[in-house]
CSV table of N, CA and C in Angstrom, one decimal:
chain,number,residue,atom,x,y,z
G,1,UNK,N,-87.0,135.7,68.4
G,1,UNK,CA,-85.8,135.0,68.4
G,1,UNK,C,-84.6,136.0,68.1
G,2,UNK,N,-84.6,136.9,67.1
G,2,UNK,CA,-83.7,137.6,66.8
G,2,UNK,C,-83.4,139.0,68.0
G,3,UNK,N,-84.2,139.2,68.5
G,3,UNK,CA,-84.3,139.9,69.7
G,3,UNK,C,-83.2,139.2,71.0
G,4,UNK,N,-83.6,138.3,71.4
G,4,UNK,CA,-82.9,137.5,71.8
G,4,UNK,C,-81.3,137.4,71.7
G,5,UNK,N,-81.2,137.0,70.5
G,5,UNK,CA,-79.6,137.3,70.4
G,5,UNK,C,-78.9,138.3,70.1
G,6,UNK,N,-79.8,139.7,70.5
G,6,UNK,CA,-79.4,140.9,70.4
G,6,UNK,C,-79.2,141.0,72.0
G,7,UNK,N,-80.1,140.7,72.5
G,7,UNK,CA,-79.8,140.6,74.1
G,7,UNK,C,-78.9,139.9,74.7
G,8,UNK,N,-78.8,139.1,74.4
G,8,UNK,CA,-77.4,138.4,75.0
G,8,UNK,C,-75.9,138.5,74.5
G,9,UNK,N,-75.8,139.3,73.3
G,9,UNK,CA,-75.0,140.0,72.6
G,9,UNK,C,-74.5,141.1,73.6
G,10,UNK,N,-75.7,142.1,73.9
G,10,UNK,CA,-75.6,143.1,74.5
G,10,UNK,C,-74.7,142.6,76.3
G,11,UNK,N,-75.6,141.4,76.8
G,11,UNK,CA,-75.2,141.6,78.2
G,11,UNK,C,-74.0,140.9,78.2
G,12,UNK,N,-72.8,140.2,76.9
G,12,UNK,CA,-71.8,139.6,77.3
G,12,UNK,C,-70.8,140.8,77.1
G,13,UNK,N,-71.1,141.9,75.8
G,13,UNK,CA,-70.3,143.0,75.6
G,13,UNK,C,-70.4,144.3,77.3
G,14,UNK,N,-71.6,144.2,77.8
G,14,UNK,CA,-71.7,144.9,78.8
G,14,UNK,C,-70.5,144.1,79.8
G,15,UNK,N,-71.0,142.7,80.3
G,15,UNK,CA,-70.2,142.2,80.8
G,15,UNK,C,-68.6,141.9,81.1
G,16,UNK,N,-68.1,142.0,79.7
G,16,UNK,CA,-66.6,142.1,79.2
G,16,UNK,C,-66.2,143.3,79.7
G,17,UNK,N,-67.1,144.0,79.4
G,17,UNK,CA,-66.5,145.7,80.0
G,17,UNK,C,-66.4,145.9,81.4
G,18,UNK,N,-67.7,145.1,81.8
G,18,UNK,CA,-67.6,145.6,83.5
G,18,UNK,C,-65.9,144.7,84.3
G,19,UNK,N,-65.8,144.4,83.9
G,19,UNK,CA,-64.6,143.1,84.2
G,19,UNK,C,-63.6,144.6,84.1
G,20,UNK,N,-63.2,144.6,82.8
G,20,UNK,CA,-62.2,145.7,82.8
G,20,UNK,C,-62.3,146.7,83.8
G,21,UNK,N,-63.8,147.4,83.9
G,21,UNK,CA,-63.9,148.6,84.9
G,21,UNK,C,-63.4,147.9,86.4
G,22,UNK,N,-64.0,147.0,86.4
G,22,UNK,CA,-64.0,146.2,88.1
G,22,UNK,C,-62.0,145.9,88.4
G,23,UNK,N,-61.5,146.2,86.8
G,23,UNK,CA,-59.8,145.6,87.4
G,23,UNK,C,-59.5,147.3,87.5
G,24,UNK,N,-59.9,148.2,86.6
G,24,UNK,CA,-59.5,149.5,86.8
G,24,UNK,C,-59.4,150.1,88.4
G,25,UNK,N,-60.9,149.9,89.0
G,25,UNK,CA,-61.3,150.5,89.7
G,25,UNK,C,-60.2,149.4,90.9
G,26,UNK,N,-59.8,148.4,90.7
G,26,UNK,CA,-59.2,147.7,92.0
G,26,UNK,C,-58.0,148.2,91.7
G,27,UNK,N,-57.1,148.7,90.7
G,27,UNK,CA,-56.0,149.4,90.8
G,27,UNK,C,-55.8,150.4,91.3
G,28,UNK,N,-56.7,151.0,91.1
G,28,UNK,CA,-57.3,152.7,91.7
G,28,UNK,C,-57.8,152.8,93.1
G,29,UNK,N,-58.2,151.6,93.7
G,29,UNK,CA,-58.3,151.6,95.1
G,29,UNK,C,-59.5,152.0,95.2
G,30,UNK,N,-60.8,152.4,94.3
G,30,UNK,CA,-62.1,153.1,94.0
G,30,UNK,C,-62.9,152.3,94.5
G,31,UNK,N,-64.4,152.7,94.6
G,31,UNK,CA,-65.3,151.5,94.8
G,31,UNK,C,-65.4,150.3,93.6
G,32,UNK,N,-65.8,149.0,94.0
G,32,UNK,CA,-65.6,148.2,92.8
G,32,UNK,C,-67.5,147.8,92.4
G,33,UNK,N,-67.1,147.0,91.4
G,33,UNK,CA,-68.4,146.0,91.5
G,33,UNK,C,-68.3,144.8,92.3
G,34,UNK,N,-69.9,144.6,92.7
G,34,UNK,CA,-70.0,143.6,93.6
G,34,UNK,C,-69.9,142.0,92.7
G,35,UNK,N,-69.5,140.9,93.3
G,35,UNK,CA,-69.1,140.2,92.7
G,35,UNK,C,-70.9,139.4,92.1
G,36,UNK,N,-71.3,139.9,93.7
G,36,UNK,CA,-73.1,139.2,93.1
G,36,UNK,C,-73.6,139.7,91.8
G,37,UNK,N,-73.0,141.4,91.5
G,37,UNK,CA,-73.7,141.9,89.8
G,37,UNK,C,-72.9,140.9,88.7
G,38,UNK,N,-71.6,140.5,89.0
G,38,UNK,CA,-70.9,140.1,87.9
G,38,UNK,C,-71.4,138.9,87.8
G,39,UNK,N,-71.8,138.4,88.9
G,39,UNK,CA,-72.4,136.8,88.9
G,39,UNK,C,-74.0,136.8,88.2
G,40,UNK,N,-74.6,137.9,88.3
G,40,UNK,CA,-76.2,137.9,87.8
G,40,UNK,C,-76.2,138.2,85.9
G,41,UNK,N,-74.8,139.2,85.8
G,41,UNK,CA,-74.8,138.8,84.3
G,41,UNK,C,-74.2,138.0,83.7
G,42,UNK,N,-73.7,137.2,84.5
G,42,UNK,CA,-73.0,135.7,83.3
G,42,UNK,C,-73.6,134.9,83.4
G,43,UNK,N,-75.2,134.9,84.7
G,43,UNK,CA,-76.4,134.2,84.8
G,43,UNK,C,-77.0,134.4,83.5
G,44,UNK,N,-77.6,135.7,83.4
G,44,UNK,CA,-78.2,136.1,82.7
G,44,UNK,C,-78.1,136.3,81.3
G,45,UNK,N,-76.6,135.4,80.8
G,45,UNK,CA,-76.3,135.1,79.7
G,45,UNK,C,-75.4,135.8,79.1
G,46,UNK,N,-74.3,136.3,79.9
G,46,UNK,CA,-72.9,136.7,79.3
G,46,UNK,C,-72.0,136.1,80.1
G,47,UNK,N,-71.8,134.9,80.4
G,47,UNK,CA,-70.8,134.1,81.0
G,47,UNK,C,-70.0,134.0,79.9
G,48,UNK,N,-70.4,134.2,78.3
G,48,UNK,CA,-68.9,134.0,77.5
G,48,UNK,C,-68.3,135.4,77.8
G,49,UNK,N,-68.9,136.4,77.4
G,49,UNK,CA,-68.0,137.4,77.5
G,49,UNK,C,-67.5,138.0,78.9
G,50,UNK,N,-68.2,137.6,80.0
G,50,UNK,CA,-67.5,137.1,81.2
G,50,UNK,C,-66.0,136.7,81.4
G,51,UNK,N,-65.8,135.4,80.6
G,51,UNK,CA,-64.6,134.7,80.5
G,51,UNK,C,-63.9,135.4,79.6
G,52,UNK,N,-64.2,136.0,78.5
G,52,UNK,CA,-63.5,136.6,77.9
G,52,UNK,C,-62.8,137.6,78.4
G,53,UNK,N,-63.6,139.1,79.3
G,53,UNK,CA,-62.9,140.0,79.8
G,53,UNK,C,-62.3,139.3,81.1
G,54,UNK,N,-62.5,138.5,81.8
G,54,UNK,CA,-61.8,137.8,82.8
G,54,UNK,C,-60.4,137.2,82.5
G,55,UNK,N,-60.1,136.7,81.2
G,55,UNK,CA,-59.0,136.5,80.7
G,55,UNK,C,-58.3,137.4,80.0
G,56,UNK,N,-59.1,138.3,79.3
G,56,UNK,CA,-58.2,139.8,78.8
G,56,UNK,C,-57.7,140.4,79.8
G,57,UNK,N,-58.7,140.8,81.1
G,57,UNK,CA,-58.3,141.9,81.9
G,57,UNK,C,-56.9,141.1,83.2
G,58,UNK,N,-57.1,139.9,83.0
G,58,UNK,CA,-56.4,139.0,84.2
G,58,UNK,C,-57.1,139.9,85.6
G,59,UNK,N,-58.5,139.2,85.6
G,59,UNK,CA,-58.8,139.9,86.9
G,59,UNK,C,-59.9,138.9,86.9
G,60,UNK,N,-59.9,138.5,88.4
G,60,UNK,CA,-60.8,137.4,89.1
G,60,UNK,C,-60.3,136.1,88.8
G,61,UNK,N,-59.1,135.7,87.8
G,61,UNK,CA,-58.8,134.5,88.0
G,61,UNK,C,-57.9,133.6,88.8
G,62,UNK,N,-58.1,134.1,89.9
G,62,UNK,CA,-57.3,134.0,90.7
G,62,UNK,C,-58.2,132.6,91.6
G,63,UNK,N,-59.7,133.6,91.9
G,63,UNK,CA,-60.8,133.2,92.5
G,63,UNK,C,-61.6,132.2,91.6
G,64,UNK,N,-61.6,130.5,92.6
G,64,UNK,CA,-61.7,129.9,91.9
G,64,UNK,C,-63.2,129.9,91.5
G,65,UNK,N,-64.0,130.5,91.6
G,65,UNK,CA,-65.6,130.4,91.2
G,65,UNK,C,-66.0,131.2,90.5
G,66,UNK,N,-65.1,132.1,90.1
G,66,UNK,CA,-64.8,132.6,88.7
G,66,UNK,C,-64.2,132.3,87.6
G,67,UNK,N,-62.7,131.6,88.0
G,67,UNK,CA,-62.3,131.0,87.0
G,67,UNK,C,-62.8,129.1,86.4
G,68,UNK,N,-63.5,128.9,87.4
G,68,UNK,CA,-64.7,127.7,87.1
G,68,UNK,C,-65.5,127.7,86.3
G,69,UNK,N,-66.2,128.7,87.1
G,69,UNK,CA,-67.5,129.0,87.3
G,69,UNK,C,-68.2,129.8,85.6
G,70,UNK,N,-67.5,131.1,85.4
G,70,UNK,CA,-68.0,131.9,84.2
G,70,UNK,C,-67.7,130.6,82.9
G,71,UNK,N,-66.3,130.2,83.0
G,71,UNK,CA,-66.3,129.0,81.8
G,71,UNK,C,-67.1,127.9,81.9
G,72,UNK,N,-67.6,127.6,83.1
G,72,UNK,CA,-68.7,126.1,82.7
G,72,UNK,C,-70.1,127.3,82.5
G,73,UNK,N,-70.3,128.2,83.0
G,73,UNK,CA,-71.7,128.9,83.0
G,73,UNK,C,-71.6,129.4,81.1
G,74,UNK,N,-70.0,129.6,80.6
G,74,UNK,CA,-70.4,129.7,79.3
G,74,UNK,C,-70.9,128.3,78.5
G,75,UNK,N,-70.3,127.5,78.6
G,75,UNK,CA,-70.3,125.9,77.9
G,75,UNK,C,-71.7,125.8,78.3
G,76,UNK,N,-72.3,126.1,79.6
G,76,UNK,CA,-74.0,125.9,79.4
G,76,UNK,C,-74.3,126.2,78.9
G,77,UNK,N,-74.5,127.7,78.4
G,77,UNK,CA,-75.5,128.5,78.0
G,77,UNK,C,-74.6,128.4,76.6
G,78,UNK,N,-73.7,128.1,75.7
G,78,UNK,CA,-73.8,127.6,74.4
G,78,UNK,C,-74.5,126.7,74.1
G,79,UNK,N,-74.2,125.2,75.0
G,79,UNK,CA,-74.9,124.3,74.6
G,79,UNK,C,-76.4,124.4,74.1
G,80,UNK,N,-76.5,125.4,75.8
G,80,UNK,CA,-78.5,125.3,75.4
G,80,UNK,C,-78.8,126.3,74.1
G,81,UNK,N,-78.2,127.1,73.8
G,81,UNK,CA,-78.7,128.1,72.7
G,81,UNK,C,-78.2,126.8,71.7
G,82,UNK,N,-77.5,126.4,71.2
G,82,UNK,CA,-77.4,125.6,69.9
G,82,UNK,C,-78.5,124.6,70.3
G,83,UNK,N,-78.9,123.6,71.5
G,83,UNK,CA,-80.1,123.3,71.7
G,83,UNK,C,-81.4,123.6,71.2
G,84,UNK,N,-81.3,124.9,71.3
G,84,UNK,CA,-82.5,125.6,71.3
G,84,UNK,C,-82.9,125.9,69.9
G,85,UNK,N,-81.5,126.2,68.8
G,85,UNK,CA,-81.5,126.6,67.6
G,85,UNK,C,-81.8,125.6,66.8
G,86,UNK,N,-81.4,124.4,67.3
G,86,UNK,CA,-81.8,123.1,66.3
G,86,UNK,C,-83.2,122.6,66.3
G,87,UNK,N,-83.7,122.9,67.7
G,87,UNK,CA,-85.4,123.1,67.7
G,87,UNK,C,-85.9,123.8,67.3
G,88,UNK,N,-85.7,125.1,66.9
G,88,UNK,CA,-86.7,125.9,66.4
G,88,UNK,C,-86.2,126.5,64.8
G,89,UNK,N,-85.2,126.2,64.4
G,89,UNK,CA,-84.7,125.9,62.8
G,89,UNK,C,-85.5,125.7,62.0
């Protein structure tokens, strides 16, 4: 269990950052990130920090399945972890 919420610690702080890199790199005209990688880690359980760097960096919220999408994919994946925490408490 405690493993766990080192891992999803990790992929929302990785996440928040890729956001910043992904607005850097679109200022810079550089290659970016694909939107499917940004999509498989807010799957994969950094859709808060998703939303977070998405609202720090003002980038992707333009596009509505981002600006949707990362905040109900967060509000899931709290619910189920407090779900999950009351079960196994």
């Amino acid at each position: 269990m405690e493993y766990l919420f080192y891992v999803i610690a990790v992929i929302n702080v990785v996440l928040c950052a890729m956001m910043g890199i992904d607005k850097l790199c679109a200022k810079l005209g550089k290659r970016r990130i694909p939107e499917k990688v940004l999509f498989l880690f807010a799957v994969l359980g950094g859709a808060l920090g998703g939303t977070v760097g998405m609202l720090s960096f003002r980038h992707k919220t333009k596009h509505w399945y981002f600006a949707v999408g990362f905040p109900a994919l967060a509000i899931l994946q709290i619910a189920l972890l407090i779900f999950y925490l009351s079960k196994n408490v």
